[in-house]
């Protein structure tokens, strides 16, 4: 009999301890009004939620239902605000007890991610007063490929962490939310391998012109986020981003850097893979400038698409007759001889690679047979004296950096790309003469030119005024990068 009495009373004692513990946790939330806190306490006890850390989006929804029959509609928002404040307090407490004191990106889970309840306190606080409520709920319980959902989760955090400003982040997250719904409906497995046809179908789901303008770029942003976040370089991705490849600086033209290389335009998957491997070889083995590699890749990309092969064939099966028909069709087009010859040589380089790698036994065309004769053409780039006089007369009306850049073009004869890439150490004195050193991208070396003393003094004043260091670009954009 005594044992039965103990069995009945023990759960009651434990429950009282749990309630006392819960009350203590709620009292620690000093920003919460007592009456609102008591209502939340009653709800938590009824649902046997004994720690505020256990509150989540599911319980937030249930609490809203719980309030509907107990409080008037005008007060409901204040009660909901209470549960949000309590949860935010809980996140801060959890952060304080971590060893490093720093939050880390959470692991993906098949659950609903409510942004004001995000484990990262900085993210949770930034979304706490978010006006656009559509961006708060990310449902990863939907029936869709796991890989795609993980990619959306990764991209979501990349956008938040790398957003230039709040407006840009809204555009990215709004577009990602629509892309996620599209991928769920289409059961798309890999966001990095979206085909052009799928991207066009997605854009059609964006109803208004405003949405198309605001969200259409999300497929590009998403591709970059996934490529940059991948543990290993995704050589099979449809777009490669040069920033991820950590290339030697001399292979990139800072005045006009190649940001990415796209393969999505090649719809034949077998040919696309071969082109990717060829481009990977060009990036990893050769020391060519990336702009040259991308230019060659564009010519080959167009060639592969023009062949219009079926999936049962590939470029390795092309015949000499097909190549002859292709080049004859190209000759009919109104392109300059230099452009045509460059296209022939780019295709030859591609077939040379296929031969060396053992994909083909012989090259199916003779490049010398198709190369056209070219003639050197002089381009008169001189400017009339009247025009020059007018520019000089109105030069004072332009911004300071524009005036100085023009003086380099007019007084020294530099190219605009060379002026844009000048650095703080470009000017120096040798004896009584002023000199400038200009880095030539193609030659990969410096050229040194004597300059007027007046320009030297003007530039020294400009460099000191804007505190340009020796290794910094003199003329910068808003992101402190090379002005291009």
Coordinates of C-alpha atoms in Angstrom, one line a residue:
X1 CA 0.0 0.0 0.0
X2 CA 2.8 2.4 0.9
X3 CA 4.6 1.6 -2.4
X4 CA 1.4 2.6 -4.3
X5 CA 1.2 5.9 -2.4
X6 CA 4.8 6.7 -3.3
X7 CA 4.2 5.8 -6.9
X8 CA 1.3 8.2 -7.1
X9 CA 3.0 11.1 -5.3
X10 CA 6.4 11.0 -7.0
X11 CA 5.3 12.3 -10.4
X12 CA 3.5 15.1 -8.6
X13 CA 6.7 16.1 -6.8
X14 CA 8.6 16.1 -10.0
X15 CA 6.0 18.2 -11.8
X16 CA 6.1 20.8 -9.1
X17 CA 9.9 21.0 -9.4
X18 CA 9.6 21.3 -13.2
X19 CA 7.0 24.1 -12.8
X20 CA 9.3 25.9 -10.3
X21 CA 12.2 25.6 -12.7
X22 CA 10.1 26.9 -15.6
X23 CA 8.9 29.9 -13.5
X24 CA 12.5 30.7 -12.7
X25 CA 13.5 30.6 -16.4
X26 CA 10.6 32.9 -17.3
X27 CA 11.3 35.4 -14.5
X28 CA 14.8 35.8 -16.0
X29 CA 13.2 37.3 -19.1
X30 CA 13.0 40.8 -17.6
X31 CA 11.7 42.4 -20.8
X32 CA 8.4 40.4 -20.6
X33 CA 5.3 41.8 -18.9
X34 CA 4.1 39.6 -16.0
X35 CA 0.6 39.1 -17.3
X36 CA 1.7 38.0 -20.7
X37 CA 4.4 35.8 -19.2
X38 CA 1.8 34.0 -17.0
X39 CA -0.3 33.2 -20.0
X40 CA 2.7 31.7 -21.8
X41 CA 3.5 29.7 -18.6
X42 CA 0.0 28.2 -18.5
X43 CA 0.3 27.2 -22.1
X44 CA 3.7 25.6 -21.6
X45 CA 2.6 23.7 -18.5
X46 CA -0.5 22.4 -20.3
X47 CA 1.7 21.1 -23.1
X48 CA 4.5 19.9 -20.7
X49 CA 7.1 22.2 -22.1
X50 CA 9.5 22.6 -19.2
X51 CA 12.3 24.7 -20.7
X52 CA 12.1 27.8 -22.8
X53 CA 14.8 26.4 -25.1
X54 CA 12.2 23.9 -26.3
X55 CA 10.0 26.6 -27.8
X56 CA 10.0 26.4 -31.6
X57 CA 8.0 27.5 -34.6
X58 CA 5.5 24.6 -34.1
X59 CA 4.8 25.7 -30.5
X60 CA 4.5 29.3 -31.7
X61 CA 1.7 28.3 -34.1
X62 CA 0.0 26.2 -31.4
X63 CA 0.3 29.2 -29.0
X64 CA -1.4 31.4 -31.5
X65 CA -4.3 28.9 -31.8
X66 CA -4.4 28.6 -28.0
X67 CA -4.8 32.4 -27.7
X68 CA -7.7 32.7 -30.1
X69 CA -10.3 31.5 -27.6
X70 CA -8.7 33.2 -24.6
X71 CA -7.8 36.8 -25.6
X72 CA -9.2 39.4 -27.9
X73 CA -7.7 39.8 -31.4
X74 CA -6.2 43.2 -30.6
X75 CA -4.1 41.8 -27.8
X76 CA -3.1 38.6 -29.6
X77 CA -0.1 40.2 -31.2
X78 CA 1.3 41.3 -27.8
X79 CA 1.1 37.7 -26.5
X80 CA 2.8 36.4 -29.6
X81 CA 5.5 39.0 -29.1
X82 CA 6.0 37.6 -25.6
X83 CA 6.9 34.1 -26.9
X84 CA 9.3 35.6 -29.4
X85 CA 11.0 37.6 -26.7
X86 CA 11.3 34.6 -24.5
X87 CA 12.8 32.5 -27.3
X88 CA 15.3 35.3 -28.1
X89 CA 16.3 35.4 -24.5
X90 CA 16.8 31.6 -24.6
X91 CA 19.0 31.9 -27.7
X92 CA 21.2 34.5 -25.9
X93 CA 21.6 32.3 -22.9
X94 CA 22.6 29.3 -25.0
X95 CA 25.2 31.5 -26.7
X96 CA 26.7 32.5 -23.4
X97 CA 27.3 29.0 -22.3
X98 CA 29.3 27.9 -25.4
X99 CA 33.0 27.6 -25.0
X100 CA 34.0 30.1 -27.7
X101 CA 31.1 32.4 -27.1
X102 CA 30.5 32.4 -30.9
X103 CA 27.6 30.9 -32.8
X104 CA 28.1 28.7 -35.8
X105 CA 26.0 27.9 -38.8
X106 CA 23.5 25.1 -37.7
X107 CA 23.4 21.7 -39.3
X108 CA 20.7 21.1 -41.9
X109 CA 17.6 19.3 -40.6
X110 CA 14.2 18.3 -42.1
X111 CA 12.3 20.8 -40.1
X112 CA 10.9 24.3 -40.3
X113 CA 13.5 27.0 -39.9
X114 CA 11.9 30.2 -38.4
X115 CA 14.4 33.0 -38.8
X116 CA 13.6 34.9 -35.6
X117 CA 14.3 31.6 -33.7
X118 CA 17.6 31.0 -35.6
X119 CA 20.4 29.6 -33.4
X120 CA 22.7 32.4 -34.5
X121 CA 21.7 35.3 -32.3
X122 CA 22.8 37.9 -34.8
X123 CA 20.5 36.4 -37.5
X124 CA 17.7 35.9 -35.0
X125 CA 17.8 39.6 -33.9
X126 CA 18.1 40.9 -37.5
X127 CA 14.9 39.1 -38.4
X128 CA 13.0 39.8 -35.2
X129 CA 11.4 43.0 -36.5
X130 CA 11.4 42.0 -40.2
X131 CA 8.4 43.6 -42.0
X132 CA 8.3 41.0 -44.8
X133 CA 6.9 38.0 -43.0
X134 CA 7.1 35.8 -46.1
X135 CA 10.9 35.6 -45.6
X136 CA 10.7 34.2 -42.1
X137 CA 9.5 30.7 -42.6
X138 CA 11.6 28.1 -44.5
X139 CA 9.9 24.7 -44.6
X140 CA 12.4 21.9 -45.1
X141 CA 9.8 19.2 -44.4
X142 CA 8.5 19.4 -47.9
X143 CA 8.7 16.2 -50.1
X144 CA 11.6 17.1 -52.3
X145 CA 15.2 15.8 -53.1
X146 CA 17.4 16.0 -50.0
X147 CA 20.3 17.4 -52.0
X148 CA 18.3 20.3 -53.3
X149 CA 16.9 21.2 -49.9
X150 CA 20.4 21.2 -48.4
X151 CA 21.5 23.5 -51.2
X152 CA 18.7 25.9 -50.5
X153 CA 19.7 25.8 -46.8
X154 CA 23.3 26.6 -47.6
X155 CA 22.4 29.3 -50.1
X156 CA 20.0 30.9 -47.6
X157 CA 22.9 31.4 -45.1
X158 CA 25.3 32.5 -47.7
X159 CA 23.0 35.2 -48.8
X160 CA 22.5 36.4 -45.2
X161 CA 26.3 36.4 -44.4
X162 CA 27.4 38.0 -47.7
X163 CA 24.6 40.5 -48.4
X164 CA 25.8 43.9 -49.4
X165 CA 22.8 45.6 -47.8
X166 CA 19.3 44.8 -46.5
X167 CA 17.6 45.5 -49.8
X168 CA 19.9 43.2 -51.7
X169 CA 19.3 40.4 -49.1
X170 CA 15.5 40.8 -49.5
X171 CA 15.8 40.4 -53.2
X172 CA 18.0 37.3 -52.9
X173 CA 15.9 35.6 -50.2
X174 CA 12.6 36.5 -51.9
X175 CA 14.0 35.0 -55.2
X176 CA 15.4 31.9 -53.4
X177 CA 12.0 31.3 -51.7
X178 CA 10.3 31.3 -55.1
X179 CA 13.1 29.1 -56.6
X180 CA 12.7 26.7 -53.8
X181 CA 8.9 26.3 -54.4
X182 CA 9.6 25.9 -58.1
X183 CA 12.2 23.1 -57.5
X184 CA 9.8 21.3 -55.1
X185 CA 7.1 21.3 -57.8
X186 CA 9.5 20.2 -60.5
X187 CA 11.4 17.8 -58.2
X188 CA 14.7 19.2 -59.3
X189 CA 17.7 17.4 -57.6
X190 CA 20.7 19.7 -58.1
X191 CA 20.6 23.6 -58.2
X192 CA 24.1 23.7 -59.7
X193 CA 23.0 21.8 -62.7
X194 CA 19.9 23.8 -63.7
X195 CA 19.4 23.7 -67.4
X196 CA 18.6 26.9 -69.4
X197 CA 15.2 25.5 -70.2
X198 CA 14.4 25.0 -66.5
X199 CA 15.7 28.6 -65.7
X200 CA 13.4 30.0 -68.4
X201 CA 10.4 28.0 -66.9
X202 CA 11.2 29.4 -63.5
X203 CA 11.3 33.0 -64.8
X204 CA 7.8 32.4 -66.3
X205 CA 6.5 31.7 -62.8
X206 CA 7.5 35.3 -61.8
X207 CA 4.2 37.0 -62.7
X208 CA 4.8 40.8 -62.8
X209 CA 7.6 42.7 -64.5
X210 CA 8.7 43.9 -61.1
X211 CA 9.2 40.3 -59.8
X212 CA 11.1 39.4 -63.0
X213 CA 13.4 42.4 -62.5
X214 CA 13.7 41.8 -58.7
X215 CA 14.1 38.0 -58.5
X216 CA 15.2 36.7 -61.9
X217 CA 18.9 37.0 -60.9
X218 CA 18.5 34.4 -58.1
X219 CA 19.6 31.5 -60.3
X220 CA 22.9 33.2 -60.8
X221 CA 23.3 34.2 -57.2
X222 CA 22.4 30.7 -56.1
X223 CA 24.9 29.1 -58.5
X224 CA 27.7 31.3 -57.2
X225 CA 26.8 30.7 -53.5
X226 CA 26.9 26.9 -54.0
X227 CA 30.2 27.0 -56.0
X228 CA 31.8 29.2 -53.4
X229 CA 30.5 27.2 -50.4
X230 CA 31.5 23.7 -51.8
X231 CA 34.1 21.9 -49.8
X232 CA 35.8 20.8 -53.0
X233 CA 35.7 22.6 -56.3
X234 CA 32.6 21.5 -58.3
X235 CA 34.1 20.9 -61.8
X236 CA 30.8 19.5 -62.9
X237 CA 28.8 22.7 -62.1
X238 CA 27.3 24.5 -65.0
X239 CA 29.0 27.8 -64.0
X240 CA 32.5 28.3 -62.5
X241 CA 33.3 31.4 -60.5
X242 CA 37.0 32.5 -60.8
X243 CA 37.0 33.9 -57.2
X244 CA 36.8 30.3 -55.9
X245 CA 39.8 29.1 -57.9
X246 CA 42.5 31.3 -56.2
X247 CA 44.2 32.1 -59.5
X248 CA 47.5 33.9 -59.9
X249 CA 46.8 37.7 -60.0
X250 CA 48.7 38.0 -63.3
X251 CA 46.2 35.8 -65.0
X252 CA 43.3 38.2 -64.4
X253 CA 43.0 41.6 -65.8
X254 CA 41.9 43.8 -62.9
X255 CA 40.4 46.4 -65.2
X256 CA 38.1 43.9 -66.7
X257 CA 38.3 40.6 -64.7
X258 CA 36.6 37.4 -65.9
X259 CA 34.1 36.7 -63.2
X260 CA 32.8 33.4 -64.4
X261 CA 32.8 30.7 -67.1
X262 CA 29.4 29.2 -68.1
X263 CA 28.8 25.8 -69.6
X264 CA 25.0 25.8 -69.4
X265 CA 24.7 26.9 -73.0
X266 CA 25.9 23.5 -74.1
X267 CA 22.7 21.5 -73.8
X268 CA 24.4 18.2 -74.9
X269 CA 25.6 16.8 -71.5
X270 CA 28.3 14.6 -72.9
X271 CA 29.9 17.4 -74.9
X272 CA 29.5 19.8 -72.0
X273 CA 31.5 17.4 -69.8
X274 CA 34.3 17.2 -72.4
X275 CA 34.4 21.0 -72.6
X276 CA 34.5 21.3 -68.8
X277 CA 37.5 18.9 -68.7
X278 CA 39.2 20.9 -71.5
X279 CA 38.7 24.2 -69.6
X280 CA 39.9 22.6 -66.4
X281 CA 43.0 21.6 -68.2
X282 CA 43.5 25.1 -69.5
X283 CA 43.1 26.6 -66.0
X284 CA 45.2 24.1 -64.2
X285 CA 48.0 23.2 -66.6
X286 CA 48.5 26.2 -68.8
X287 CA 49.5 29.7 -67.7
X288 CA 47.2 31.5 -70.1
X289 CA 45.2 34.6 -69.1
X290 CA 41.7 33.7 -68.0
X291 CA 40.2 36.2 -70.4
X292 CA 41.9 34.3 -73.3
X293 CA 40.7 30.9 -72.0
X294 CA 37.1 32.2 -71.6
X295 CA 37.2 33.7 -75.1
X296 CA 38.3 30.3 -76.5
X297 CA 35.7 28.5 -74.5
X298 CA 33.0 30.7 -75.9
X299 CA 34.0 29.9 -79.5
X300 CA 34.1 26.1 -78.7
X301 CA 30.8 26.4 -76.9
X302 CA 29.1 27.9 -79.9
X303 CA 30.6 25.3 -82.2
X304 CA 29.3 22.4 -80.0
X305 CA 25.8 23.9 -80.0
X306 CA 25.8 24.5 -83.8
X307 CA 26.5 20.8 -84.3
X308 CA 23.2 20.0 -82.7
X309 CA 24.1 16.3 -82.0
X310 CA 21.7 13.8 -80.4
X311 CA 22.5 12.4 -76.9
X312 CA 23.5 9.1 -78.5
X313 CA 26.4 10.9 -80.2
X314 CA 29.1 13.3 -79.1
X315 CA 31.9 15.4 -80.5
X316 CA 34.2 12.4 -80.6
X317 CA 32.1 10.9 -83.4
X318 CA 32.0 13.9 -85.7
X319 CA 33.1 13.2 -89.3
X320 CA 35.3 15.2 -91.7
X321 CA 32.2 15.9 -93.8
X322 CA 30.3 17.4 -90.8
X323 CA 33.3 19.6 -90.0
X324 CA 33.5 20.7 -93.7
X325 CA 29.8 21.6 -93.7
X326 CA 30.2 23.5 -90.4
X327 CA 33.2 25.6 -91.7
X328 CA 31.5 26.3 -95.0
X329 CA 28.4 27.5 -93.2
X330 CA 30.7 29.8 -91.0
X331 CA 32.3 31.2 -94.1
X332 CA 28.9 32.4 -95.4
X333 CA 28.4 34.4 -92.2
X334 CA 29.6 38.0 -92.3
X335 CA 32.6 37.8 -89.9
X336 CA 36.0 39.2 -90.2
X337 CA 38.8 37.0 -91.4
X338 CA 40.7 37.3 -88.0
X339 CA 37.6 36.2 -86.1
X340 CA 37.0 33.2 -88.4
X341 CA 40.7 32.1 -88.1
X342 CA 40.5 32.4 -84.3
X343 CA 37.5 30.2 -84.2
X344 CA 39.3 27.6 -86.4
X345 CA 42.3 27.6 -84.1
X346 CA 40.2 27.4 -80.9
X347 CA 38.4 24.3 -82.3
X348 CA 41.7 22.8 -83.4
X349 CA 43.1 23.2 -79.8
X350 CA 40.0 21.4 -78.5
X351 CA 40.4 18.5 -80.8
X352 CA 44.2 18.4 -80.0
X353 CA 43.2 17.9 -76.4
X354 CA 40.7 15.1 -77.2
X355 CA 43.4 13.4 -79.2
X356 CA 46.0 13.6 -76.5
X357 CA 43.5 12.3 -73.9
X358 CA 42.7 9.3 -76.2
X359 CA 39.1 10.3 -76.9
X360 CA 39.7 10.4 -80.7
X361 CA 42.4 8.8 -82.9
X362 CA 42.7 11.7 -85.4
X363 CA 41.6 15.3 -85.9
X364 CA 38.7 15.3 -88.4
X365 CA 39.8 18.5 -90.3
X366 CA 42.9 20.2 -91.6
X367 CA 43.0 23.7 -90.0
X368 CA 45.4 25.0 -92.7
X369 CA 42.9 24.3 -95.4
X370 CA 40.3 26.6 -93.8
X371 CA 42.5 29.5 -92.5
X372 CA 41.8 32.7 -94.5
X373 CA 44.4 35.3 -95.7
X374 CA 44.4 38.4 -93.6
X375 CA 45.7 41.9 -94.1
X376 CA 47.0 44.4 -91.5
X377 CA 44.6 47.3 -91.1
X378 CA 45.5 50.6 -89.6
X379 CA 42.9 52.1 -87.3
X380 CA 43.0 55.9 -87.2
X381 CA 42.4 56.8 -83.5
X382 CA 43.5 60.4 -83.7
X383 CA 41.2 63.1 -82.3
X384 CA 40.5 66.4 -84.0
X385 CA 42.3 69.4 -82.5
X386 CA 38.9 71.3 -82.1
X387 CA 37.6 68.4 -80.1
X388 CA 40.7 68.3 -77.9
X389 CA 40.5 72.0 -77.3
X390 CA 36.9 71.8 -76.2
X391 CA 37.7 68.9 -73.8
X392 CA 40.6 70.9 -72.3
X393 CA 38.4 74.0 -71.9
X394 CA 35.7 72.1 -70.0
X395 CA 38.0 69.7 -68.1
X396 CA 37.6 71.6 -64.9
X397 CA 33.8 70.7 -64.8
X398 CA 34.6 67.0 -64.4
X399 CA 35.2 65.1 -61.1
X400 CA 38.8 65.1 -59.8
X401 CA 39.6 61.5 -60.6
X402 CA 38.2 61.8 -64.1
X403 CA 40.3 64.9 -64.8
X404 CA 43.5 63.1 -63.7
X405 CA 42.7 59.9 -65.6
X406 CA 42.2 62.0 -68.8
X407 CA 45.6 63.7 -68.2
X408 CA 47.2 60.2 -68.3
X409 CA 45.5 59.4 -71.6
X410 CA 46.2 62.7 -73.2
X411 CA 49.6 63.6 -71.7
X412 CA 51.3 60.1 -71.7
X413 CA 49.3 58.0 -74.1
X414 CA 48.3 55.2 -71.8
X415 CA 45.4 52.8 -72.5
X416 CA 42.3 53.2 -70.3
X417 CA 42.9 49.8 -68.8
X418 CA 46.4 50.8 -67.8
X419 CA 45.2 54.0 -66.2
X420 CA 42.6 52.1 -64.2
X421 CA 45.2 49.6 -62.8
X422 CA 47.8 52.2 -61.7
X423 CA 48.9 51.7 -58.1
X424 CA 50.2 54.0 -55.4
X425 CA 53.8 53.1 -56.2
X426 CA 53.5 53.9 -59.9
X427 CA 55.2 57.3 -59.7
X428 CA 58.9 57.9 -58.8
X429 CA 61.8 60.3 -59.4
X430 CA 65.0 59.3 -61.1
X431 CA 67.5 62.1 -60.8
X432 CA 65.6 65.2 -61.8
X433 CA 63.1 63.4 -64.0
X434 CA 59.6 62.1 -63.1
X435 CA 58.7 58.6 -64.2
X436 CA 55.7 56.2 -64.1
X437 CA 55.7 52.4 -64.1
X438 CA 52.7 50.7 -65.7
X439 CA 52.1 47.0 -65.4
X440 CA 51.2 45.3 -68.8
X441 CA 48.9 42.4 -68.3
X442 CA 49.7 40.6 -71.6
X443 CA 53.5 41.1 -71.3
X444 CA 53.4 40.4 -67.5
X445 CA 56.0 43.0 -66.9
X446 CA 56.4 46.7 -66.2
X447 CA 57.0 49.5 -68.8
X448 CA 58.5 52.7 -67.6
X449 CA 57.7 56.1 -69.1
X450 CA 58.9 59.7 -68.4
X451 CA 56.1 62.0 -67.4
X452 CA 55.6 65.8 -67.0
X453 CA 56.6 67.1 -63.6
X454 CA 53.3 68.8 -63.3
X455 CA 51.4 65.5 -63.5
X456 CA 53.8 63.9 -61.1
X457 CA 53.1 66.6 -58.5
X458 CA 49.3 66.4 -59.0
X459 CA 49.3 62.7 -58.5
X460 CA 51.4 62.8 -55.4
X461 CA 48.9 65.3 -53.9
X462 CA 46.0 63.0 -54.9
X463 CA 47.7 59.9 -53.5
X464 CA 48.3 61.7 -50.2
X465 CA 44.8 63.2 -50.1
X466 CA 43.1 59.8 -50.4
X467 CA 45.8 57.9 -48.5
X468 CA 46.5 55.4 -51.2
X469 CA 49.0 52.8 -50.2
X470 CA 51.8 51.5 -52.5
X471 CA 49.9 48.3 -53.3
X472 CA 46.4 49.9 -53.7
X473 CA 44.8 51.0 -56.9
X474 CA 44.8 54.8 -57.2
X475 CA 41.4 55.1 -58.9
X476 CA 38.9 53.0 -57.0
X477 CA 35.2 52.3 -57.1
X478 CA 32.9 52.2 -54.1
X479 CA 34.1 48.7 -53.1
X480 CA 37.7 50.0 -53.1
X481 CA 38.5 47.8 -56.1
X482 CA 40.0 48.8 -59.5
X483 CA 37.9 51.4 -61.3
X484 CA 36.8 49.7 -64.6

